[in-house]
XYZ file of C-alpha atoms in Angstrom:
722
model
C 0.062 0.266 -0.217
C 1.338 3.000 -0.531
C 0.693 5.219 2.027
C 2.571 2.096 4.108
C 5.581 3.027 1.875
C 5.467 6.410 2.581
C 5.276 5.831 6.566
C 8.497 3.560 6.381
C 10.537 5.904 4.394
C 9.534 8.168 7.541
C 10.686 5.817 9.857
C 13.822 5.414 8.027
C 15.481 8.639 9.090
C 13.026 9.841 12.152
C 12.819 8.924 15.231
C 9.591 8.451 16.734
C 7.673 10.702 14.387
C 4.298 11.562 14.518
C 2.775 9.443 11.867
C -0.668 9.400 13.660
C -0.880 13.836 11.806
C 0.290 12.149 7.990
C -2.332 9.544 7.872
C -5.127 12.049 8.962
C -3.830 14.387 6.031
C -3.939 11.090 3.759
C -7.395 10.346 4.739
C -8.344 13.888 5.164
C -7.377 14.695 1.496
C -8.054 10.547 0.150
C -11.628 11.851 1.122
C -11.225 15.466 0.066
C -10.687 14.268 -3.668
C -12.753 11.689 -4.126
C -14.079 11.026 -7.672
C -12.040 13.169 -8.915
C -8.997 12.161 -11.484
C -5.558 12.981 -13.140
C -5.436 13.565 -16.625
C -3.512 10.422 -16.823
C -6.497 8.457 -15.377
C -5.233 7.976 -12.178
C -7.248 9.190 -9.040
C -6.103 12.464 -8.783
C -5.060 11.263 -4.354
C -2.478 9.979 -6.442
C -0.447 13.006 -7.450
C -0.544 14.119 -3.122
C 0.953 10.851 -2.354
C 3.754 10.664 -5.058
C 4.699 14.784 -4.030
C 5.011 13.397 -0.193
C 7.111 10.318 -0.877
C 9.558 12.740 -3.202
C 9.532 15.060 -0.139
C 10.326 11.925 2.427
C 13.125 10.982 -0.175
C 14.688 13.766 0.636
C 13.872 13.691 4.534
C 11.649 16.321 5.170
C 9.789 16.457 8.731
C 6.413 15.363 9.309
C 5.373 18.632 8.671
C 6.069 19.467 5.775
C 4.944 15.618 3.750
C 1.391 16.024 5.745
C 1.426 20.116 4.229
C 2.102 18.121 0.925
C -0.665 15.382 1.583
C -3.043 18.555 1.656
C -1.473 20.405 -0.780
C -4.453 20.542 -3.324
C -7.581 20.444 -1.316
C -7.478 24.194 -0.638
C -7.483 24.504 -4.256
C -9.586 21.588 -6.024
C -12.250 21.101 -3.287
C -14.644 22.713 -1.109
C -12.442 22.125 1.818
C -11.066 25.819 3.174
C -7.958 26.875 4.489
C -9.941 27.487 7.774
C -10.659 24.493 8.557
C -7.345 23.288 7.081
C -5.921 25.298 10.903
C -8.368 23.823 12.135
C -7.608 20.383 11.609
C -4.314 20.707 11.338
C -2.940 23.784 12.730
C -1.474 27.467 12.031
C 1.766 25.472 10.914
C 0.767 22.916 8.039
C -1.967 26.118 7.144
C 0.866 28.546 5.701
C 2.234 25.983 4.020
C -0.749 24.329 2.186
C -1.723 28.148 1.558
C 1.459 28.918 0.098
C 1.737 26.411 -2.345
C -2.127 27.564 -3.841
C -2.528 29.143 -6.561
C -5.199 32.117 -6.710
C -7.810 30.703 -8.909
C -10.667 32.608 -8.019
C -9.201 35.943 -8.928
C -10.066 37.218 -12.452
C -6.227 38.109 -14.792
C -5.983 40.148 -17.436
C -3.192 37.787 -18.738
C -2.278 34.010 -17.797
C 1.838 36.478 -16.964
C -0.206 38.507 -14.554
C -1.851 35.136 -13.119
C 1.953 33.662 -12.551
C 3.180 36.638 -11.566
C 1.141 36.927 -8.644
C 0.847 33.692 -7.289
C 4.552 33.462 -7.377
C 4.796 36.732 -5.157
C 2.413 34.839 -3.135
C 4.147 31.982 -2.680
C 7.873 34.351 -2.601
C 6.100 35.785 0.639
C 4.951 32.531 2.586
C 8.407 31.301 1.929
C 9.527 34.291 3.558
C 7.781 32.870 6.877
C 8.616 28.841 6.033
C 11.045 27.848 3.257
C 9.463 24.557 2.936
C 6.626 26.087 0.834
C 8.801 25.619 -1.828
C 10.404 23.006 -1.380
C 6.478 20.999 -1.019
C 6.455 23.295 -4.772
C 8.649 21.904 -6.162
C 8.105 18.292 -5.442
C 4.443 18.892 -6.973
C 6.142 20.180 -10.091
C 8.358 17.659 -10.030
C 5.796 15.085 -10.291
C 3.794 16.683 -12.774
C 6.747 17.259 -14.804
C 7.281 13.448 -14.537
C 3.692 13.454 -16.030
C 3.851 15.434 -18.514
C 3.623 12.995 -20.866
C -0.841 12.689 -20.445
C -1.075 17.001 -21.466
C -1.748 18.797 -24.731
C 1.238 19.577 -26.847
C 0.560 23.221 -25.766
C 0.076 22.608 -22.038
C 3.499 20.215 -22.515
C 5.760 23.062 -24.017
C 4.211 26.125 -21.442
C 4.814 23.862 -18.728
C 7.934 23.004 -19.160
C 8.979 26.391 -20.006
C 8.073 27.481 -16.948
C 10.045 24.674 -15.176
C 12.904 25.587 -17.512
C 12.716 29.438 -16.438
C 11.617 29.256 -12.518
C 11.747 25.982 -11.170
C 15.020 24.391 -12.404
C 17.163 27.776 -11.626
C 15.252 27.644 -7.996
C 16.165 24.694 -7.267
C 19.631 25.889 -8.208
C 19.554 28.440 -6.063
C 18.347 26.255 -3.108
C 21.160 23.355 -3.928
C 18.973 21.364 -5.041
C 20.683 20.004 -7.651
C 19.116 16.246 -7.591
C 16.043 17.805 -8.491
C 17.029 20.997 -10.471
C 18.976 18.155 -13.072
C 15.984 16.315 -14.007
C 13.177 19.072 -13.597
C 15.872 20.650 -16.889
C 15.710 16.525 -18.247
C 12.208 16.748 -18.156
C 11.784 19.955 -19.727
C 14.376 19.624 -22.874
C 12.107 16.654 -23.536
C 8.844 18.228 -23.934
C 10.234 21.541 -25.736
C 12.927 19.778 -28.155
C 11.881 15.863 -28.100
C 14.094 15.261 -31.701
C 17.195 17.014 -30.312
C 16.617 15.110 -27.050
C 16.378 11.442 -28.224
C 18.818 12.342 -30.717
C 21.548 13.613 -27.918
C 20.131 9.973 -25.943
C 20.617 7.993 -28.670
C 24.494 9.027 -29.649
C 24.708 9.016 -26.169
C 23.503 5.352 -25.727
C 26.218 4.098 -28.445
C 29.696 4.712 -26.501
C 28.500 4.834 -23.195
C 30.107 1.169 -22.694
C 33.326 2.344 -24.221
C 33.113 5.941 -21.816
C 31.974 3.425 -19.273
C 35.274 1.736 -19.176
C 37.664 4.668 -19.586
C 36.325 5.902 -15.987
C 37.110 2.461 -14.351
C 40.618 2.506 -15.417
C 40.388 6.101 -14.111
C 39.000 5.221 -10.512
C 41.638 2.297 -10.765
C 44.402 4.537 -10.745
C 43.217 6.672 -8.124
C 41.498 4.158 -5.735
C 45.977 2.529 -6.169
C 47.074 6.272 -5.009
C 44.560 6.929 -2.169
C 45.104 3.478 -0.526
C 49.157 4.575 -0.762
C 47.933 7.561 2.086
C 45.301 5.637 3.615
C 42.501 8.559 2.725
C 39.323 5.958 2.528
C 36.555 7.757 -0.078
C 34.143 6.469 -2.949
C 35.167 7.004 -6.500
C 32.416 7.447 -9.575
C 32.100 8.789 -12.869
C 29.276 11.000 -12.695
C 27.550 11.164 -16.486
C 26.495 14.881 -17.525
C 22.761 14.987 -18.218
C 21.585 14.973 -21.631
C 20.073 19.171 -20.666
C 23.567 20.122 -19.440
C 25.445 18.835 -22.515
C 23.226 20.740 -24.926
C 23.760 23.858 -23.431
C 27.648 23.497 -23.853
C 27.676 22.620 -27.754
C 25.189 25.439 -27.898
C 27.029 28.026 -25.917
C 31.199 26.667 -27.098
C 29.234 26.312 -30.520
C 30.505 22.909 -30.897
C 29.470 19.362 -32.196
C 28.572 16.175 -30.059
C 31.011 14.877 -31.622
C 34.014 17.383 -30.186
C 32.094 17.209 -26.756
C 34.617 15.176 -24.784
C 34.035 15.547 -20.939
C 30.610 13.434 -21.009
C 31.851 11.929 -17.663
C 32.878 13.407 -15.243
C 34.513 12.186 -11.894
C 33.680 12.475 -8.519
C 35.398 11.832 -5.460
C 34.339 12.040 -1.813
C 36.257 11.632 1.461
C 35.866 12.460 4.905
C 37.297 15.802 5.939
C 38.373 19.375 4.427
C 42.103 17.827 4.691
C 41.207 14.976 2.460
C 40.056 17.272 -0.160
C 43.204 19.307 -0.843
C 45.282 16.387 -0.049
C 43.196 14.541 -3.158
C 43.351 17.410 -5.867
C 47.342 17.477 -4.863
C 47.507 13.408 -5.745
C 45.297 14.170 -9.011
C 47.953 17.209 -10.250
C 50.659 14.948 -9.623
C 49.076 11.633 -11.563
C 47.805 14.228 -14.582
C 48.450 17.912 -15.589
C 45.715 20.723 -14.578
C 44.509 22.421 -17.333
C 45.608 26.367 -16.835
C 42.511 28.583 -15.156
C 40.309 25.475 -14.071
C 40.791 25.319 -10.735
C 38.131 26.353 -8.235
C 38.293 26.622 -4.737
C 34.351 26.551 -3.876
C 34.978 24.959 -0.021
C 36.824 28.295 0.638
C 34.804 30.426 -1.280
C 31.164 28.426 -0.776
C 28.583 29.583 -3.494
C 25.187 31.564 -2.608
C 23.340 27.578 -2.846
C 25.723 26.662 -0.078
C 27.497 24.236 -2.663
C 30.653 23.349 -1.651
C 33.284 21.370 -3.519
C 37.250 21.591 -5.437
C 37.200 22.055 -8.905
C 39.622 20.584 -11.191
C 39.818 19.360 -15.171
C 42.986 17.630 -16.108
C 44.358 15.957 -19.365
C 43.607 12.321 -18.504
C 45.376 8.847 -19.830
C 43.331 10.195 -23.403
C 44.408 13.010 -23.476
C 41.170 14.652 -22.976
C 39.803 16.860 -20.424
C 38.546 14.681 -17.931
C 36.542 17.487 -14.955
C 36.902 16.033 -11.883
C 34.656 17.016 -8.325
C 36.023 16.648 -4.777
C 33.786 16.179 -1.440
C 33.701 15.345 2.237
C 29.961 13.395 2.314
C 28.383 16.330 4.534
C 29.017 19.094 1.058
C 27.694 15.832 -0.644
C 24.673 15.610 0.789
C 24.281 19.660 0.749
C 25.267 19.528 -2.918
C 22.340 17.065 -3.683
C 19.625 17.882 -1.062
C 20.428 21.867 -0.778
C 18.426 23.875 1.509
C 16.419 20.629 2.661
C 19.238 19.289 3.690
C 20.083 21.610 5.958
C 16.081 21.995 7.360
C 15.975 23.112 11.062
C 13.193 21.282 12.147
C 13.410 17.597 11.909
C 14.487 17.562 15.707
C 12.866 20.976 16.513
C 16.561 22.974 16.955
C 18.508 24.673 14.134
C 20.592 21.978 12.141
C 22.600 25.422 11.170
C 23.402 28.787 13.174
C 23.565 30.470 9.582
C 20.563 28.505 8.285
C 19.466 32.977 7.818
C 22.987 33.524 6.166
C 22.490 30.962 3.849
C 18.565 32.173 2.654
C 19.524 35.710 2.619
C 19.485 36.547 -1.120
C 15.993 35.058 -0.768
C 15.225 38.078 1.775
C 16.710 40.571 -1.119
C 14.408 39.109 -3.371
C 11.482 39.285 -1.426
C 12.691 43.255 -1.131
C 12.840 44.387 -4.486
C 9.537 42.094 -5.942
C 7.985 44.754 -4.005
C 8.574 47.634 -5.779
C 7.851 46.094 -8.545
C 3.409 46.505 -10.150
C 4.263 45.286 -13.152
C 3.601 41.234 -14.365
C 6.206 41.594 -16.552
C 8.900 43.243 -14.727
C 8.679 41.230 -12.333
C 8.730 38.017 -14.063
C 11.688 38.977 -15.809
C 14.023 40.528 -12.396
C 12.866 37.059 -10.996
C 14.319 35.460 -14.395
C 17.724 37.225 -13.910
C 17.954 36.831 -9.886
C 17.492 32.564 -10.581
C 20.034 32.386 -13.623
C 22.683 34.719 -12.394
C 26.186 33.556 -12.380
C 28.325 34.381 -9.585
C 32.215 35.908 -8.487
C 32.865 35.710 -5.339
C 34.162 38.832 -4.489
C 36.168 40.473 -0.645
C 35.334 43.253 1.379
C 38.433 44.871 2.727
C 37.874 42.972 6.205
C 38.629 40.235 4.054
C 34.627 39.025 3.715
C 33.738 36.730 1.335
C 30.360 38.025 -0.951
C 28.879 36.260 -3.871
C 27.243 38.947 -6.596
C 26.231 38.310 -9.893
C 28.468 38.283 -13.248
C 28.956 41.495 -14.634
C 27.953 43.435 -11.559
C 29.469 46.681 -10.377
C 30.857 48.482 -7.438
C 27.877 49.840 -7.046
C 25.318 46.355 -6.901
C 28.292 45.612 -4.845
C 27.754 48.564 -2.701
C 24.058 48.426 -2.681
C 24.156 44.899 -1.156
C 26.494 45.991 1.933
C 23.491 48.816 1.956
C 20.640 50.828 0.684
C 21.840 53.776 2.884
C 25.494 52.835 1.060
C 24.277 52.963 -2.496
C 22.612 55.784 -2.048
C 26.213 57.449 -0.916
C 28.217 56.202 -3.435
C 30.490 58.311 -4.743
C 33.719 56.376 -5.708
C 35.656 52.773 -5.560
C 38.796 51.642 -5.004
C 39.098 47.424 -6.012
C 42.611 45.962 -5.170
C 43.627 49.274 -3.913
C 43.334 51.314 -7.211
C 40.333 53.735 -8.119
C 38.018 52.466 -10.692
C 35.298 53.944 -12.536
C 31.393 52.798 -11.086
C 30.858 51.012 -14.099
C 33.912 48.754 -14.105
C 32.884 44.906 -14.074
C 34.219 42.865 -10.389
C 36.108 39.955 -11.265
C 36.630 36.968 -8.481
C 38.966 37.711 -6.039
C 38.249 41.447 -6.269
C 38.938 43.365 -3.047
C 36.611 46.629 -3.059
C 36.143 49.587 -0.984
C 33.304 51.644 -1.417
C 33.599 55.777 -0.896
C 30.910 57.439 0.439
C 29.525 60.932 0.628
C 26.595 62.155 2.835
C 25.878 65.325 0.636
C 25.702 62.536 -2.544
C 23.194 60.783 -4.235
C 22.917 58.092 -7.032
C 22.758 58.980 -10.178
C 20.603 57.900 -13.428
C 23.426 56.766 -15.409
C 23.937 54.239 -13.229
C 20.615 52.331 -14.301
C 22.857 51.901 -17.196
C 25.220 49.577 -16.203
C 23.970 48.178 -12.880
C 23.109 43.997 -13.010
C 21.290 43.459 -9.971
C 17.511 44.108 -9.477
C 18.424 45.205 -5.666
C 20.253 48.146 -7.042
C 17.883 48.903 -9.952
C 14.981 48.961 -7.877
C 16.973 50.940 -5.387
C 17.690 53.631 -7.530
C 14.712 53.992 -9.194
C 12.194 54.543 -5.716
C 15.547 57.110 -5.006
C 14.185 59.207 -7.928
C 10.916 58.349 -7.884
C 10.788 59.875 -3.818
C 13.526 62.634 -5.129
C 10.374 63.268 -7.665
C 7.575 63.760 -5.870
C 9.639 65.472 -3.019
C 9.748 68.367 -6.126
C 6.524 68.649 -7.384
C 5.226 68.857 -3.550
C 7.695 71.661 -2.833
C 6.519 73.005 -6.491
C 3.144 72.817 -5.716
C 3.022 74.699 -2.780
C 5.010 77.823 -3.851
C 2.347 77.807 -6.805
C -0.464 77.900 -4.908
C 1.013 80.432 -2.408
C 2.225 82.638 -5.206
C -1.365 82.980 -6.499
C -2.787 83.410 -3.252
C -0.567 86.208 -2.470
C -1.354 87.566 -5.917
C -4.985 87.801 -5.159
C -4.615 89.280 -2.028
C -6.397 86.220 -0.349
C -5.622 85.343 2.667
C -5.897 82.524 5.359
C -5.073 81.113 8.714
C -3.076 78.095 8.309
C -5.150 75.755 10.564
C -7.692 77.245 8.291
C -6.494 76.278 5.220
C -5.436 72.923 5.688
C -8.707 72.380 7.013
C -10.186 73.569 3.807
C -7.583 71.310 1.871
C -8.300 68.870 3.890
C -11.624 69.077 2.387
C -10.429 69.132 -1.068
C -8.644 66.317 -0.723
C -11.176 64.179 0.499
C -13.582 65.122 -2.912
C -10.413 65.074 -5.193
C -8.839 61.390 -4.992
C -5.582 61.684 -3.749
C -4.363 60.424 -0.384
C -3.078 63.910 1.581
C -2.604 67.455 1.245
C 0.933 66.657 0.253
C -0.734 64.305 -2.781
C -2.647 67.441 -3.946
C 0.671 69.759 -3.252
C 2.166 67.405 -5.790
C -0.826 67.326 -8.101
C -0.545 70.659 -8.655
C 3.217 70.836 -9.106
C 2.840 68.318 -11.734
C 0.079 70.848 -13.202
C -2.447 67.975 -12.591
C -4.648 69.778 -10.928
C -5.652 73.794 -11.701
C -4.334 76.158 -9.071
C -7.285 78.952 -9.860
C -9.721 76.102 -9.474
C -8.180 75.105 -6.135
C -8.200 78.259 -5.360
C -11.723 79.211 -5.944
C -12.374 76.268 -3.779
C -11.173 77.815 -1.084
C -13.500 80.704 -1.155
C -16.659 80.547 0.671
C -18.847 79.048 -1.809
C -21.014 82.543 -2.593
C -18.204 84.150 -3.342
C -17.054 81.170 -5.640
C -16.041 82.652 -9.840
C -18.614 82.093 -12.294
C -17.816 82.405 -15.493
C -20.332 82.268 -18.401
C -19.407 80.762 -21.731
C -18.221 83.811 -24.455
C -20.472 83.105 -28.223
C -17.417 81.927 -29.412
C -17.117 78.952 -26.553
C -20.909 78.389 -27.651
C -20.427 78.005 -30.831
C -17.363 75.522 -30.427
C -19.798 73.620 -28.372
C -21.818 73.216 -31.230
C -19.517 71.876 -33.216
C -17.969 69.345 -31.223
C -21.555 68.231 -30.824
C -21.921 68.066 -34.103
C -18.237 65.928 -34.126
C -19.804 63.384 -31.378
C -22.905 63.239 -32.723
C -21.366 62.029 -36.399
C -18.910 59.319 -34.314
C -21.332 58.756 -31.121
C -22.271 54.652 -32.773
C -17.819 54.572 -32.243
C -17.777 55.132 -28.577
C -18.469 51.655 -28.040
C -20.668 52.926 -24.283
C -24.350 52.275 -24.239
C -26.100 54.414 -21.192
C -28.591 52.456 -18.845
C -32.061 52.380 -20.041
C -32.095 54.960 -23.127
C -30.801 54.068 -26.531
C -29.814 56.833 -29.512
C -29.091 59.278 -26.246
C -25.406 61.153 -27.967
C -22.505 60.062 -25.911
C -18.928 61.013 -26.047
C -15.706 59.824 -24.167
C -14.617 63.298 -21.680
C -11.325 64.581 -23.190
C -10.094 65.676 -19.042
C -9.320 61.925 -18.635
C -10.065 59.603 -22.228
C -11.339 56.367 -20.815
C -11.034 53.152 -22.856
C -12.925 49.941 -22.184
C -11.594 48.032 -19.613
C -11.455 51.614 -16.653
C -14.252 51.725 -14.940
C -16.592 54.395 -16.192
C -19.684 56.548 -14.841
C -22.050 59.160 -17.001
C -23.044 62.787 -16.914
C -26.008 64.311 -18.476
C -24.601 67.510 -20.240
C -26.873 70.654 -21.243
C -27.448 69.818 -24.747
C -24.626 68.127 -25.262
C -25.660 64.138 -24.613
C -24.195 61.950 -22.273
C -20.219 62.256 -21.243
C -18.356 59.252 -20.200
C -15.670 60.125 -17.302
C -13.450 57.643 -15.846
C -14.593 57.339 -12.061
C -11.041 58.204 -10.547
C -11.591 61.539 -12.482
C -11.070 64.649 -10.498
C -13.739 66.436 -12.922
C -16.271 63.972 -11.775
C -15.819 64.408 -8.125
C -16.805 68.003 -8.545
C -20.044 67.175 -11.100
C -20.790 64.780 -8.470
C -20.881 67.146 -5.355
C -22.373 69.917 -7.556
C -25.125 68.188 -9.443
C -25.596 64.282 -8.380
C -28.689 64.071 -10.384
C -27.196 64.494 -13.563
C -24.708 61.309 -12.765
C -25.891 58.114 -14.677
C -25.218 54.517 -15.321
C -23.758 53.873 -18.552
C -21.018 51.019 -19.496
C -18.885 49.465 -21.993
C -20.300 47.808 -25.106
C -16.911 47.739 -26.959
C -16.994 48.169 -30.681
C -13.737 46.088 -31.410
C -12.871 48.246 -34.482
C -13.829 51.819 -31.916
C -10.155 53.328 -30.790
C -9.483 55.520 -27.688
C -7.649 58.188 -26.858
C -4.988 57.871 -24.034
C -1.782 59.999 -23.199
C 1.208 58.893 -21.932
C 3.682 60.213 -20.074
C 7.553 58.996 -20.112
C 10.522 59.821 -18.297
C 13.783 58.479 -19.745
C 17.914 59.158 -20.074
C 17.974 61.977 -22.490
C 20.008 60.010 -25.565
C 19.668 61.052 -29.820
C 18.046 57.741 -30.910
C 15.129 58.396 -28.273
C 11.932 59.588 -30.262
C 12.987 57.306 -32.689
C 13.501 54.056 -30.358
C 10.058 55.052 -29.291
C 8.326 55.761 -32.486
C 9.056 52.881 -33.734
C 7.781 50.918 -30.973
C 4.415 52.417 -31.059
C 4.494 52.363 -34.951
C 5.200 48.515 -35.018
C 2.628 47.616 -32.445
C 0.489 48.945 -35.307
C -0.380 52.277 -33.280
C -1.071 56.001 -34.428
C 0.172 59.110 -32.480
C -1.617 61.978 -32.436
C 0.952 64.193 -30.785
C 3.830 63.888 -28.974
C 5.638 66.905 -26.554
C 8.791 66.681 -25.463
C 11.322 68.766 -23.087
C 14.436 67.911 -21.759
C 16.745 69.595 -18.790
C 20.061 70.465 -17.500
C 20.473 66.899 -15.849
C 20.199 64.955 -19.298
C 16.425 63.878 -18.373
C 13.796 63.622 -21.158
C 9.734 63.817 -20.367
C 7.853 63.063 -22.971
C 3.965 62.984 -23.410
C 2.078 60.684 -25.721
C -1.607 60.980 -27.198
C -1.580 57.714 -28.642
C -4.899 55.971 -30.333
C -5.140 52.394 -28.276
C -8.231 49.843 -28.482
C -8.504 48.940 -24.726
C -6.360 49.216 -21.627
C -4.539 45.136 -22.052
C -4.029 47.154 -25.273
C -2.495 49.923 -23.326
C -0.519 48.180 -20.718
C 0.810 46.418 -23.452
C 2.368 48.800 -25.532
C 3.770 50.277 -21.849
C 5.872 47.272 -21.138
C 7.124 47.318 -24.541
C 8.544 50.651 -24.186
C 9.451 50.013 -20.289
C 11.874 47.851 -22.236
C 14.018 50.131 -24.140
C 17.110 51.390 -22.811
C 17.095 54.396 -20.913
C 13.625 54.220 -20.392
C 12.926 55.513 -16.953
C 8.920 55.024 -16.267
C 6.400 55.239 -18.529
C 2.834 55.536 -16.995
C -0.587 57.130 -18.460
C -1.519 60.669 -17.384
C -4.054 61.011 -14.114
C -7.413 62.497 -15.557
C -6.905 66.081 -14.536
């Protein structure tokens, strides 16, 4: 029986485990999934049971295994998270909830859904790393049974696994899972190439195995001479890694010699270095191919000595040397250091070992767009590393290509913000210098300094990029608040309009409530960015009976008639229906330019039909307060051929080809540009406003994502309604 097999596995590595908890989880899952079947035709219960078995093979605790048995019940049955907590406690609820996808929320795109579910998982990981261990086991079993899905779904799942889950397993040091996830993904993404490589490997396997046996016999004899007990075995390269080597080094299969590597496992660190010396006595080492990951472990806890020698046949032979404890960590990663197996931390440096995860969680909060989040996540998970030193001799791993600015932000946000220069190995170097293994870095700071926008052109880490962007966002807001406050004071003085400070703040507070901003500072920022008219704010500060009433001029009346006729001619194409009325003149309000997907409401004008506004339009607030009886419900009834005006605001580093690159992207998207307004500043910044025609919010967001991908573009956003 599968349950008995699971229980026996747990008892093999945990003394006196709480098997009643596991049984309770199993029987609840069995009842909840009763009647549900997998695409393969197996009972659904076979999946959570196999996920639990994978975790048992990783020697996880009974809480993790119980959560694995229950991991699909909230997502796929009527059982709620509250019921899980009531039956099993808050700890198991957290684990189950952390791997439950967000299926009850409507997302515009699959990418948004994926990003939101991953964010949720990472937040749960911050509280308990076992969340991701369950998720990886879940993904591994799904990949093992992927052949039952359609080709489109197979490719989508395999691609997601290769981009997210295999790198995540690597960052957690779980090489056993990483290799299997990569090979399974490769099998379904490029089946012809996968099977071709598999067949080629099978043809000369016997010859390779005989060669490795000869090498092992030679090395074993040498180790016996110095009384070193160890295990030596051949490690065949995985198909995906072979394929990557063929691609990256532009070689054919016949030119790849190191299809099998050698691994030596000994009892102590001292013996690791002894073995390295013996190897180099027997065979000549290849220059530049010796790596000491014992002295400088990778950020995923990996430790080994690596060397490549010219073997007996004159071909390169890769060899890894490690202790048994290092081997366990290399295979199982974070699971090998799991601190709750016996209730006590197994490793005092546990938190330090997953510091990269804390940093990832920190910067992901600043990324609102799903596509940007996914792209940055992939960069963080895929990074190769360099090892550099602080002036005190501490080792710090950074992504390959990192600069002194990345190093500064890695130390602390304030160090990054105040960085003015850097020394590498005692010499001054430019801040865009690419760090190399062994560099000793000293950061020079000044409290009067701040980040430069040019840094965004060369920093490598998501942490540095997000911190720099956030700093400038805060600076822009502070500057806008100061400008707005100054403009309001100047206008008040010019009109000899005096208010006591307390009275002014009270009245401004009332305006804030009706303006859709968070506070008075937000109102000042709106004035500073010309989103609010100073005159209209002052008019609202006056007593009701003294407010200006402006009558339209004859020319304005004439313009109204012209607009009315134009609106009548185009009203059938605007895709808006007025509740309970047919054939009523409808026009899109120019103050906020709503598009399909926006929440909208209508206002019955005097003689011009119904004007349609976004519900967050500042003008609408005034209309609601003054003439609530003219507000009417409207809804979108979209014509796919209709287009709508939208204004985008772009902030970018000023460069010669900027406008050309922006317009090329817009043109490629098949979007018309109605107007362009651009200005530059002494700080070499460009501010551009584009009035474009789009068909929907999704259409607009897709364009924004493409524009933000242009080198030097700092921010793209839809203009706020005026």
